[in-house]
Amino acid sequence: MGVEQSLTLNFYHDAGKEIAQQFRVYSEDYPVWDRFSGIDENAPLLATYIIEPSKQVIYSHIDWDFLGTFSAEDIISTVYESALISNGRRSA
């Protein structure tokens, strides 16, 4: 019989682009329209980060080509491995 797991994820929208600037996926000095034709608004690059409760980034993916792709398998694996490590620390 499988063990039931509880997982909580928080998703944040960075409307003011403050986080995007800190992660260097948005810049007023280097607008995205300088890199891509057909874009007429300076927007942040698409990015996905997983941050542990200890505030460490354990996964990052920046979509440098605006393809909108990332590996769901990598994300699940990273979260799973982090949970194993975290649970190991608590039980030690």
C-alpha positions as CSV (number, residue, x, y, z in Angstrom):
1,M,0.0,0.0,0.0
2,G,1.4,3.5,-0.9
3,V,2.0,6.2,1.6
4,E,-0.1,9.3,1.2
5,Q,2.0,12.4,0.7
6,S,1.1,16.0,1.3
7,L,2.6,18.7,-0.9
8,T,2.0,22.4,-0.8
9,L,3.2,24.7,-3.6
10,N,3.0,28.4,-3.7
11,F,3.0,30.3,-7.0
12,Y,3.8,33.9,-7.2
13,H,3.2,36.5,-9.9
14,D,5.8,39.2,-10.1
15,A,3.6,42.1,-11.4
16,G,6.2,44.8,-10.5
17,K,9.1,42.8,-11.9
18,E,11.1,43.2,-8.7
19,I,11.9,39.5,-8.4
20,A,12.6,39.2,-12.1
21,Q,15.2,42.0,-11.8
22,Q,16.9,40.3,-8.9
23,F,17.1,37.0,-10.8
24,R,18.3,39.0,-13.9
25,V,15.6,37.9,-16.2
26,Y,14.3,41.5,-16.6
27,S,16.2,44.7,-17.2
28,E,15.2,48.2,-18.2
29,D,18.7,48.7,-19.6
30,Y,18.6,45.5,-21.8
31,P,15.0,45.2,-23.0
32,V,13.8,41.9,-24.4
33,W,12.7,43.6,-27.7
34,D,16.5,44.1,-28.4
35,R,16.8,40.3,-28.5
36,F,13.5,39.1,-30.2
37,S,11.7,40.5,-33.2
38,G,7.9,40.8,-32.8
39,I,8.0,41.8,-29.2
40,D,7.1,45.4,-28.6
41,E,7.0,45.5,-24.8
42,N,9.8,44.9,-22.4
43,A,8.8,41.8,-20.6
44,P,10.8,39.4,-18.3
45,L,12.1,36.2,-19.7
46,L,10.0,33.2,-18.8
47,A,11.5,31.6,-15.7
48,T,10.7,28.8,-13.2
49,Y,12.3,28.5,-9.8
50,I,11.9,26.2,-6.9
51,I,12.9,27.7,-3.6
52,E,13.1,25.7,-0.4
53,P,11.6,27.0,2.8
54,S,15.3,27.7,3.8
55,K,15.2,30.2,0.8
56,Q,17.7,28.2,-1.2
57,V,17.0,27.9,-5.0
58,I,17.1,24.2,-5.7
59,Y,15.9,24.4,-9.3
60,S,16.0,27.1,-12.0
61,H,15.1,27.3,-15.6
62,I,15.2,30.4,-17.8
63,D,13.5,30.2,-21.2
64,W,16.1,32.2,-23.1
65,D,14.3,31.5,-26.4
66,F,10.7,32.3,-25.4
67,L,9.7,28.7,-26.2
68,G,7.7,28.3,-23.0
69,T,9.2,24.9,-22.2
70,F,10.6,23.4,-19.1
71,S,11.0,19.8,-17.9
72,A,8.1,18.8,-15.6
73,E,10.1,15.6,-14.8
74,D,13.1,17.7,-13.6
75,I,10.8,19.7,-11.4
76,I,9.1,16.7,-9.8
77,S,12.5,15.0,-9.3
78,T,13.9,18.1,-7.7
79,V,11.0,18.5,-5.3
80,Y,11.1,14.8,-4.5
81,E,14.8,14.8,-3.8
82,S,14.6,17.9,-1.7
83,A,11.8,16.4,0.4
84,L,13.8,13.2,1.0
85,I,16.8,15.3,2.1
86,S,14.6,17.5,4.3
87,N,12.8,14.5,5.9
88,G,16.2,12.8,6.4
89,R,17.4,15.9,8.4
90,R,14.3,15.9,10.6
91,S,14.6,12.2,11.4
92,A,18.3,12.2,12.1
